[in-house]
PDB file of C-alpha atoms in Angstrom:
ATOM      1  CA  UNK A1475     -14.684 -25.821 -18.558  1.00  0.00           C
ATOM      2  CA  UNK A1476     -15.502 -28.589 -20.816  1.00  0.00           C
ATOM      3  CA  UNK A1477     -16.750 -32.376 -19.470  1.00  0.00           C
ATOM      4  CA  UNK A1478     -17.564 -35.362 -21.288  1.00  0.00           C
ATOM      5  CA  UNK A1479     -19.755 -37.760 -19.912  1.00  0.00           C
ATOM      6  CA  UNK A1480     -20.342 -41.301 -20.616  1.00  0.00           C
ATOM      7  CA  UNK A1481     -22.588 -44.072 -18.898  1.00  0.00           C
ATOM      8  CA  UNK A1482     -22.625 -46.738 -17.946  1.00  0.00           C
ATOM      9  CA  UNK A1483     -19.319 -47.306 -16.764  1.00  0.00           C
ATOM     10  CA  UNK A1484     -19.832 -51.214 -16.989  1.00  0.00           C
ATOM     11  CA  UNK A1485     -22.401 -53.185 -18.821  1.00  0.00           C
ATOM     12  CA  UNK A1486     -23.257 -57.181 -19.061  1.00  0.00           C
ATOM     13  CA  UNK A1487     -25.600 -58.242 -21.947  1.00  0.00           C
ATOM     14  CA  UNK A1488     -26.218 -61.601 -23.536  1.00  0.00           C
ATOM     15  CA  UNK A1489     -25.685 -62.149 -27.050  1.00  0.00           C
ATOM     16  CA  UNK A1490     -29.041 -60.414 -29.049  1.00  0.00           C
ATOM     17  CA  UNK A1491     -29.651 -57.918 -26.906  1.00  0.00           C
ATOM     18  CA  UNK A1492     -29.615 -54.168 -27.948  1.00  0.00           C
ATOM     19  CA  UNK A1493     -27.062 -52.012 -26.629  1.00  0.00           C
ATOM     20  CA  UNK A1494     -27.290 -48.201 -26.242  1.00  0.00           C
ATOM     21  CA  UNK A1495     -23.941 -46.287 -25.317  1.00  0.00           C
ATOM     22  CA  UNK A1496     -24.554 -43.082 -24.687  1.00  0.00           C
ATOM     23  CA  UNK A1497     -22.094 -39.742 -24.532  1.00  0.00           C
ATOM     24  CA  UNK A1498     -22.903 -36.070 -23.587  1.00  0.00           C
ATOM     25  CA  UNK A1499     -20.261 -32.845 -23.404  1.00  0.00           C
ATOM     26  CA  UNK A1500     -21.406 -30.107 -21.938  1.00  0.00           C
ATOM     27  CA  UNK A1501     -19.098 -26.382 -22.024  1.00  0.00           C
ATOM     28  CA  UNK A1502     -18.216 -26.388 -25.803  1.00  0.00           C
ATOM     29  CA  UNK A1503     -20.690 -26.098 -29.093  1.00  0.00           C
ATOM     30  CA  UNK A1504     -20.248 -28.136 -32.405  1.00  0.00           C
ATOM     31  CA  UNK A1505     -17.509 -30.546 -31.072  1.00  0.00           C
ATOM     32  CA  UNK A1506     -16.432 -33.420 -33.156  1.00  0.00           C
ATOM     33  CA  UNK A1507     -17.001 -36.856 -31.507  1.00  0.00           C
ATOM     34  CA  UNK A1508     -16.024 -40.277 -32.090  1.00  0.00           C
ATOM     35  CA  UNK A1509     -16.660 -43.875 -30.360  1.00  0.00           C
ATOM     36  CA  UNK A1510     -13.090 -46.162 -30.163  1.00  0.00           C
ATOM     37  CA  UNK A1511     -13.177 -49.518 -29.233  1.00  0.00           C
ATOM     38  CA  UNK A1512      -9.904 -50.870 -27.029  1.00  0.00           C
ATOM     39  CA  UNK A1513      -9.888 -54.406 -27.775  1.00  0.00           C
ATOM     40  CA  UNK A1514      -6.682 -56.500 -26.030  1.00  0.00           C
ATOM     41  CA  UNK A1515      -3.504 -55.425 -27.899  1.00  0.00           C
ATOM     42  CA  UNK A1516      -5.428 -54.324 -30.586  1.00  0.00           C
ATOM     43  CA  UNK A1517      -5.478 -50.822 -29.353  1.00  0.00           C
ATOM     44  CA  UNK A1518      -8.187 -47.644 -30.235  1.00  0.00           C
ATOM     45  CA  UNK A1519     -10.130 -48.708 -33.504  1.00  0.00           C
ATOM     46  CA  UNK A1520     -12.510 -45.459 -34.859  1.00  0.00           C
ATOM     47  CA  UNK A1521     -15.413 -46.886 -34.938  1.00  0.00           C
ATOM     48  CA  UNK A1522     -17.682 -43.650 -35.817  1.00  0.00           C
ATOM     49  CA  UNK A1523     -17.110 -39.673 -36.077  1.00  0.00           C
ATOM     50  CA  UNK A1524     -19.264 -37.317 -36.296  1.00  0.00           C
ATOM     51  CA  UNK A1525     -18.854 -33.311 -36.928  1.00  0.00           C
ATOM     52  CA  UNK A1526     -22.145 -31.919 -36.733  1.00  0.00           C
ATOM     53  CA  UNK A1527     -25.662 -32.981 -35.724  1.00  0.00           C
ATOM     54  CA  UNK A1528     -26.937 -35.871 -38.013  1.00  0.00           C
ATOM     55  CA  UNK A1529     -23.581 -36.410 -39.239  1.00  0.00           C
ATOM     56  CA  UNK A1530     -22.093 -39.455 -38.727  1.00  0.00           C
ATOM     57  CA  UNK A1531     -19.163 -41.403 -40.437  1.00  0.00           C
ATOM     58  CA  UNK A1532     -18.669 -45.046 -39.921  1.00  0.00           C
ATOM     59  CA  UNK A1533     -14.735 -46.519 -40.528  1.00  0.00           C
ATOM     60  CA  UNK A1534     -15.667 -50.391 -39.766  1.00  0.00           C
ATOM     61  CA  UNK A1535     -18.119 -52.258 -40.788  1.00  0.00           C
ATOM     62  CA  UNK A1536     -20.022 -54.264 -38.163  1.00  0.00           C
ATOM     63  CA  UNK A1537     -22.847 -55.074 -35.999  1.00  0.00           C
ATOM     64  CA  UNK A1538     -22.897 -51.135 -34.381  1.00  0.00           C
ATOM     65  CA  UNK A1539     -24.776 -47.618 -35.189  1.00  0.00           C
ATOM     66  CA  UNK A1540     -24.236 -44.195 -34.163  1.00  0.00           C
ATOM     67  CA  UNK A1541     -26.720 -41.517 -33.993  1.00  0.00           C
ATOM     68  CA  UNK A1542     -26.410 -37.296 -33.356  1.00  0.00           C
ATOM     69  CA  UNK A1543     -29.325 -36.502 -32.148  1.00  0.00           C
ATOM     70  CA  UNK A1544     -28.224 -33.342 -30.686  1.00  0.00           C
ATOM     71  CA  UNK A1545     -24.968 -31.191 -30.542  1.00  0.00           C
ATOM     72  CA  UNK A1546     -23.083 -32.817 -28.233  1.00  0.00           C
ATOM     73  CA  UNK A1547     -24.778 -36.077 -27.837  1.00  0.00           C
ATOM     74  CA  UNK A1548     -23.803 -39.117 -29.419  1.00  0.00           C
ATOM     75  CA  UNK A1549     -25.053 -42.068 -28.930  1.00  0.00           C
ATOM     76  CA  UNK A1550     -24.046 -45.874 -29.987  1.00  0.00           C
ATOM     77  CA  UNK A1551     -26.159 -48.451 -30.457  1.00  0.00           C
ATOM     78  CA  UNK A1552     -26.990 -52.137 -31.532  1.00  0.00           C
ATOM     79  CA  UNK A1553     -30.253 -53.910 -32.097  1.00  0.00           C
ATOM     80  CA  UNK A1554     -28.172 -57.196 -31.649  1.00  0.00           C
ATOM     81  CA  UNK A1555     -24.998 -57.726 -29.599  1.00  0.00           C
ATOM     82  CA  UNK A1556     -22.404 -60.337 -30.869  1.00  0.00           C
ATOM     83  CA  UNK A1557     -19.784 -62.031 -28.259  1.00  0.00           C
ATOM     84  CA  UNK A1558     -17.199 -60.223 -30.263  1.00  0.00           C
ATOM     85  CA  UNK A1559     -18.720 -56.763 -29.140  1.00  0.00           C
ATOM     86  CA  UNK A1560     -17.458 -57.012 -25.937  1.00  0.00           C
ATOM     87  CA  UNK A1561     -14.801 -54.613 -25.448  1.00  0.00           C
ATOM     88  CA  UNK A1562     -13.970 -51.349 -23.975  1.00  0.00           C
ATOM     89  CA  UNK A1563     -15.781 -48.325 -25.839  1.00  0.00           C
ATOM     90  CA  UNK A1564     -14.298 -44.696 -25.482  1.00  0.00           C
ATOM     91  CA  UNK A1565     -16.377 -41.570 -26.252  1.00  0.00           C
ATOM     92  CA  UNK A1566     -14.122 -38.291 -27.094  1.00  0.00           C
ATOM     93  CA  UNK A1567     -14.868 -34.959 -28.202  1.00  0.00           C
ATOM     94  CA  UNK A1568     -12.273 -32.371 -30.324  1.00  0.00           C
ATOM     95  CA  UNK A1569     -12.973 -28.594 -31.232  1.00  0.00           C
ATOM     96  CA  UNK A1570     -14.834 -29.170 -34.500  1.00  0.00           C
ATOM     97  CA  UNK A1571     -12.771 -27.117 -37.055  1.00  0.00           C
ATOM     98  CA  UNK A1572      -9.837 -26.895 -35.850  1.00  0.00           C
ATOM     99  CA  UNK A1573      -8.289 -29.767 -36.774  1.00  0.00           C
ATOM    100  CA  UNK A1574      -5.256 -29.822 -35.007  1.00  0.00           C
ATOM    101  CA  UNK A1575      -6.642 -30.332 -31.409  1.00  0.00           C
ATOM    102  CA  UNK A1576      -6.096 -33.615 -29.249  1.00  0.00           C
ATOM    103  CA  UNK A1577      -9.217 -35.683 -28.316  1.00  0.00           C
ATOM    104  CA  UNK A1578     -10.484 -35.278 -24.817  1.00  0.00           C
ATOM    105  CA  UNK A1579     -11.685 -38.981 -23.669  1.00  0.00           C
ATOM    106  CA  UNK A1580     -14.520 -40.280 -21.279  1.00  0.00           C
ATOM    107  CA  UNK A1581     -14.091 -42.673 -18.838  1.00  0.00           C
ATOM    108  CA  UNK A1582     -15.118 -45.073 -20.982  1.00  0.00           C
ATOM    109  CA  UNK A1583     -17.829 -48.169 -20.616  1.00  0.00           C
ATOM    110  CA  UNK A1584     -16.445 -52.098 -20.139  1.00  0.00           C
ATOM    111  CA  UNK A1585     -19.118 -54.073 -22.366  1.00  0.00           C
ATOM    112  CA  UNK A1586     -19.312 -57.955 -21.698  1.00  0.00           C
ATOM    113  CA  UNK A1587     -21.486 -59.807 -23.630  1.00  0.00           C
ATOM    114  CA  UNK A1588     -22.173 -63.383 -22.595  1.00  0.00           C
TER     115      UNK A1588
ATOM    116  CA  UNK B 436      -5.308 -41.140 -45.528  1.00  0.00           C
ATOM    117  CA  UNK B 437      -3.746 -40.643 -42.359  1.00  0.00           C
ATOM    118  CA  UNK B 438      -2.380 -43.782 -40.511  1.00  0.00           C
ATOM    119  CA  UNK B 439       0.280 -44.438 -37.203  1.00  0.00           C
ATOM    120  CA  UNK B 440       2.078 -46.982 -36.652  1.00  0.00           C
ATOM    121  CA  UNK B 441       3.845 -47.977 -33.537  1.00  0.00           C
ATOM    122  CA  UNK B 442       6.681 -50.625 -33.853  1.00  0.00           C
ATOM    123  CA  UNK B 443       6.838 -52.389 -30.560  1.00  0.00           C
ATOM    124  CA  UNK B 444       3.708 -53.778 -28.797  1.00  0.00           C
ATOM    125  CA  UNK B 445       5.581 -53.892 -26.037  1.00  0.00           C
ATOM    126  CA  UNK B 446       9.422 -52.290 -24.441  1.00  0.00           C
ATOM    127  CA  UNK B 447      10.903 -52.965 -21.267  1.00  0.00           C
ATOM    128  CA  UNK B 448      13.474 -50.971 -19.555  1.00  0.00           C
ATOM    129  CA  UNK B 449      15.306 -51.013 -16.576  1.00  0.00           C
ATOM    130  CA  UNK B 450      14.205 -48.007 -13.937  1.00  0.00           C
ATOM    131  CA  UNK B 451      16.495 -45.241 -14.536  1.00  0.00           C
ATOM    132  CA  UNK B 452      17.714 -45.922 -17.978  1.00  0.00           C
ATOM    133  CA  UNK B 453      16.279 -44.222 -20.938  1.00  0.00           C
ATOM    134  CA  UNK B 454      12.256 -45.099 -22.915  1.00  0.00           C
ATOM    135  CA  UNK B 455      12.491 -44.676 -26.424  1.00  0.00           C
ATOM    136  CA  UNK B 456       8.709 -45.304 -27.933  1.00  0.00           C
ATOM    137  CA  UNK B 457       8.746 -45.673 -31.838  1.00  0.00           C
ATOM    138  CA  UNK B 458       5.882 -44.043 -34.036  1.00  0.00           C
ATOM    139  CA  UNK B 459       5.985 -43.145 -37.563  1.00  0.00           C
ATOM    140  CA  UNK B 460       3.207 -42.177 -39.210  1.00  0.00           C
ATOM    141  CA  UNK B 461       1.618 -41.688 -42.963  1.00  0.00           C
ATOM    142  CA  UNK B 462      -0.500 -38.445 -43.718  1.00  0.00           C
ATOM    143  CA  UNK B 463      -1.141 -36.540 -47.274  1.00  0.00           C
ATOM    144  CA  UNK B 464      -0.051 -32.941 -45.528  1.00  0.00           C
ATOM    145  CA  UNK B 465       1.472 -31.787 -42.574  1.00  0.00           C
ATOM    146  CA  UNK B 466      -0.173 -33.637 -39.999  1.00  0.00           C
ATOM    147  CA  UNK B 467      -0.943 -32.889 -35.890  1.00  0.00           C
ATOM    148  CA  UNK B 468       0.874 -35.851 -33.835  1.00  0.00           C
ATOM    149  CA  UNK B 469       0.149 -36.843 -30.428  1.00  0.00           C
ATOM    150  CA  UNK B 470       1.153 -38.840 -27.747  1.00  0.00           C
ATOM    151  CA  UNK B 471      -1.504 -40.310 -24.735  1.00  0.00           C
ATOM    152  CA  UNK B 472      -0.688 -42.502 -22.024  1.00  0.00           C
ATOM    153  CA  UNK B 473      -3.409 -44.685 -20.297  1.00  0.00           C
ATOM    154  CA  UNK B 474      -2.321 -46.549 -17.114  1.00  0.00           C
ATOM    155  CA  UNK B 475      -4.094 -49.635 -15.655  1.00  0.00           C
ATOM    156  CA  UNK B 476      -8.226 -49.310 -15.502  1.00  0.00           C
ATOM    157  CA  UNK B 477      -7.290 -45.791 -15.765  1.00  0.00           C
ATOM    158  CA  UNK B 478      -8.663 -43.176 -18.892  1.00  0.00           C
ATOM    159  CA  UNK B 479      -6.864 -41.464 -21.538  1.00  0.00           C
ATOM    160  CA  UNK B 480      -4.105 -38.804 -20.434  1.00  0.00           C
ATOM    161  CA  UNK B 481      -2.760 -36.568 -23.747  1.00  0.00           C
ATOM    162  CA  UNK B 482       1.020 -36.394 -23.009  1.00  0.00           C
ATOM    163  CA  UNK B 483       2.205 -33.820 -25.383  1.00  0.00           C
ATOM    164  CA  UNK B 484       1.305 -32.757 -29.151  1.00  0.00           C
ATOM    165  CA  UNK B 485       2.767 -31.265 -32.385  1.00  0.00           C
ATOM    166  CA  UNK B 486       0.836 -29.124 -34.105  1.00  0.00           C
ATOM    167  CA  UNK B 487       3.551 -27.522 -36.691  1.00  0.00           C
ATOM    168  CA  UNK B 488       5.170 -25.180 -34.196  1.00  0.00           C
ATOM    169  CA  UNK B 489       8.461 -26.738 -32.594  1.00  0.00           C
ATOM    170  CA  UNK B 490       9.869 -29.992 -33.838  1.00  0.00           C
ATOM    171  CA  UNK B 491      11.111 -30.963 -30.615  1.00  0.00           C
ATOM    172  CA  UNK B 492       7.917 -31.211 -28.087  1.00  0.00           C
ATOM    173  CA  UNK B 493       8.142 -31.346 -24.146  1.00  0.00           C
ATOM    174  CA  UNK B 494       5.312 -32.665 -22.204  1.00  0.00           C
ATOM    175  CA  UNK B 495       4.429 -33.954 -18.967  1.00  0.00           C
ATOM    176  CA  UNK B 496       6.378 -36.183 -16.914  1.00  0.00           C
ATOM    177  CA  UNK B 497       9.332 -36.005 -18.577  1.00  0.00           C
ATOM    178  CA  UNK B 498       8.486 -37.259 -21.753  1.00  0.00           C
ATOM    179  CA  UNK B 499       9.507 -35.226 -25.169  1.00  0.00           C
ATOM    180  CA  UNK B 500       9.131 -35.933 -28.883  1.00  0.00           C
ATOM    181  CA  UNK B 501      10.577 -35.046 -31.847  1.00  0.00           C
ATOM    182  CA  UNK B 502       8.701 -34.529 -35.515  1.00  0.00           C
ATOM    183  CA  UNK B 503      11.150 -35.969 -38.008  1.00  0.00           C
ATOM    184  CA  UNK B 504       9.697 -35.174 -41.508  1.00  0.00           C
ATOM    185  CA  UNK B 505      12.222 -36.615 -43.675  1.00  0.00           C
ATOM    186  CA  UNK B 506      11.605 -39.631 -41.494  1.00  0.00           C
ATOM    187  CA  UNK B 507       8.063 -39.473 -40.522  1.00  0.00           C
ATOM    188  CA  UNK B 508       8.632 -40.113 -37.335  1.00  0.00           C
ATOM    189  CA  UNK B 509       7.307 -38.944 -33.578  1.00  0.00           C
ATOM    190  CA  UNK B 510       9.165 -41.132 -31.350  1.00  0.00           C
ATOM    191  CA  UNK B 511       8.541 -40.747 -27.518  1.00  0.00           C
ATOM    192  CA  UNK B 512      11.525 -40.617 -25.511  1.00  0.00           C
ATOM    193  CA  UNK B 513      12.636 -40.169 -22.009  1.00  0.00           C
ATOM    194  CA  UNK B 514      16.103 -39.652 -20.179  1.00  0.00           C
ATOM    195  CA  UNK B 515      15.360 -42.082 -17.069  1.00  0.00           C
ATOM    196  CA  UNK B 516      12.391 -44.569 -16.621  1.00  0.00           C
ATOM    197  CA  UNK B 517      10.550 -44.235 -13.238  1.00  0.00           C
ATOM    198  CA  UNK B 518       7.949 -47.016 -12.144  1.00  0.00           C
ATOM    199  CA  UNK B 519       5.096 -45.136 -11.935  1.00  0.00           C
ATOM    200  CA  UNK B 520       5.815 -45.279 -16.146  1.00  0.00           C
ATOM    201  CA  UNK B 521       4.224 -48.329 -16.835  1.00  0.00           C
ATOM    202  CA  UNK B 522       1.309 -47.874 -19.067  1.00  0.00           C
ATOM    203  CA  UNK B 523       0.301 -48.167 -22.424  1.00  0.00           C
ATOM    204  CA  UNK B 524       1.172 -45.389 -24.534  1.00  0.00           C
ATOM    205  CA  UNK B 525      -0.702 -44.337 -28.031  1.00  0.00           C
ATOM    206  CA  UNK B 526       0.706 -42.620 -30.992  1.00  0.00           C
ATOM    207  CA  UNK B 527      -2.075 -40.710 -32.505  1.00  0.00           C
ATOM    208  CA  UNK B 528      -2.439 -38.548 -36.096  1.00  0.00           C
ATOM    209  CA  UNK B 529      -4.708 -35.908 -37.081  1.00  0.00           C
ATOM    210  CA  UNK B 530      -4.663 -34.062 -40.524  1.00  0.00           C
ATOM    211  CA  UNK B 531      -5.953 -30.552 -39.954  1.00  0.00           C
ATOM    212  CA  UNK B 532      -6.413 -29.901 -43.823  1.00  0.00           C
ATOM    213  CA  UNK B 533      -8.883 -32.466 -44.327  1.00  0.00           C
ATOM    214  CA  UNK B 534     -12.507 -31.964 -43.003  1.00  0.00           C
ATOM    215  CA  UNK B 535     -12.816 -34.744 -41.492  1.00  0.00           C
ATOM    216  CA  UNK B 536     -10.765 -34.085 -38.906  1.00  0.00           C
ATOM    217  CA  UNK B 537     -10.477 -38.138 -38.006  1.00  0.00           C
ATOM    218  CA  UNK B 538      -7.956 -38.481 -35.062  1.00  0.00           C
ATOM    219  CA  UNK B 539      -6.451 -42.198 -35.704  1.00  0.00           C
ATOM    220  CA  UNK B 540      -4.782 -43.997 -32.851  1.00  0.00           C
ATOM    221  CA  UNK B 541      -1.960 -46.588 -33.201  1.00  0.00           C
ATOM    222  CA  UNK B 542      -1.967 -49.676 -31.603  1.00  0.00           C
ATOM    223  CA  UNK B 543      -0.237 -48.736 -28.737  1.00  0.00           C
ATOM    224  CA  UNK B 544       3.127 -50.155 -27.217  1.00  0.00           C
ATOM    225  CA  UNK B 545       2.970 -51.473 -23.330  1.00  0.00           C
ATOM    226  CA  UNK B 546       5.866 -49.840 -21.292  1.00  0.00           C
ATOM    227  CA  UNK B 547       7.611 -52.629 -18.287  1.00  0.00           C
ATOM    228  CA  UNK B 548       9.739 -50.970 -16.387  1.00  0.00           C
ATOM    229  CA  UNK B 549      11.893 -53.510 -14.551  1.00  0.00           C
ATOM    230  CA  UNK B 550      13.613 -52.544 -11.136  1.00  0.00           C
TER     231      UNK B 550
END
């Protein structure tokens, strides 16, 4: 059966440090993945999407990256962290292709940044 | 492009009466609809889907929708609210013609259920 996994589960960084965020499925090939942020009532924002290795789309602008290095790893990233980073960053995976499939979430990672 | 947009941010009911959740949504085709429910410090449950087959979807706990083209809609319903409802709960979109295959969440409406 399909997992996602994504670590850490919680992270505290002061402001201008780098971040790395990273995401692995394992039981499926060619997924599609995304990062959401959950900010307070703000809900899941897109932040990237990706459908194939080296493929990424970005919907925001801002102070993030994403990278594919490998099928099902995705990893997000920033060479300086902001206060208004902090947030609550979900990694999901879909069947790439299909198009009509529901996302399959990790647990997600609680960023602070002081 | 696809959008979602839930109406309340937040709906309180009375335990045993019924949850209606509004969505209505925006897509250039026929679009895949979901709902997910995510309790407190908890992750991401998918509570039912429409993917073009039945306009009236079932799915756990109770909890049924019903794809309204005319009215774009995929509100989230339930006969009788139980405690262990309170959560937030997402309407989500997909388009499955486009390539992109973006899955675009709303921004959720917070469920109280009062006893």
């Amino acid at each position: 059966s399909q997992t996602i996994h994504q670590w850490p589960a919680t992270l505290v960084q002061p402001v201008g440090s780098p971040l790395s965020l990273e995401c692995t499925v394992e039981g499926t090939s060619n997924p599609n993945l995304y990062w959401y942020r959950q900010a307070a009532g703000r809900g899941l924002q897109l932040l990237f999407y990706s459908v194939g290795i080296g493929q990424i789309s970005s919907e925001v602008p801002q102070n993030l990256s994403a990278s594919r290095p490998q099928d099902r790893q995705f990893i997000l990233s920033s060479k300086k962290l902001l206060l208004s980073d902090s947030g609550f960053y979900l990694c999901a995976w879909s069947v790439g292709g299909a198009g009509n499939t529901e996302a399959f979430f990790g647990q997600g990672t609680r960023l602070t940044v002081v | 492009a696809q959008s979602v947009t839930q109406l309340d941010s937040h709906v309180s009911v009375s335990e045993g009466t019924p949850v209606l959740l509004r969505c209505n949504y925006s897509s250039s085709y026929s679009p895949s609809l979901f709902w997910y429910v995510q309790h407190p410090n908890k992750g991401l449950q998918l509570l039912l889907k429409y993917t073009s087959a039945a306009t009236l979807v079932k799915g756990i706990n109770g909890f049924e929708a019903e794809f309204k083209k005319s009215e774009t809609s995929f509100h989230l319903t339930k006969p009788s609210a139980h405690m262990s409802d309170a959560a937030e709960y997402f309407c989500v979109v997909s388009d499955p013609i486009r390539r992109d295959d973006k899955i675009i969440f709303g921004k959720g409406t917070r469920l109280h259920i009062l006893p």
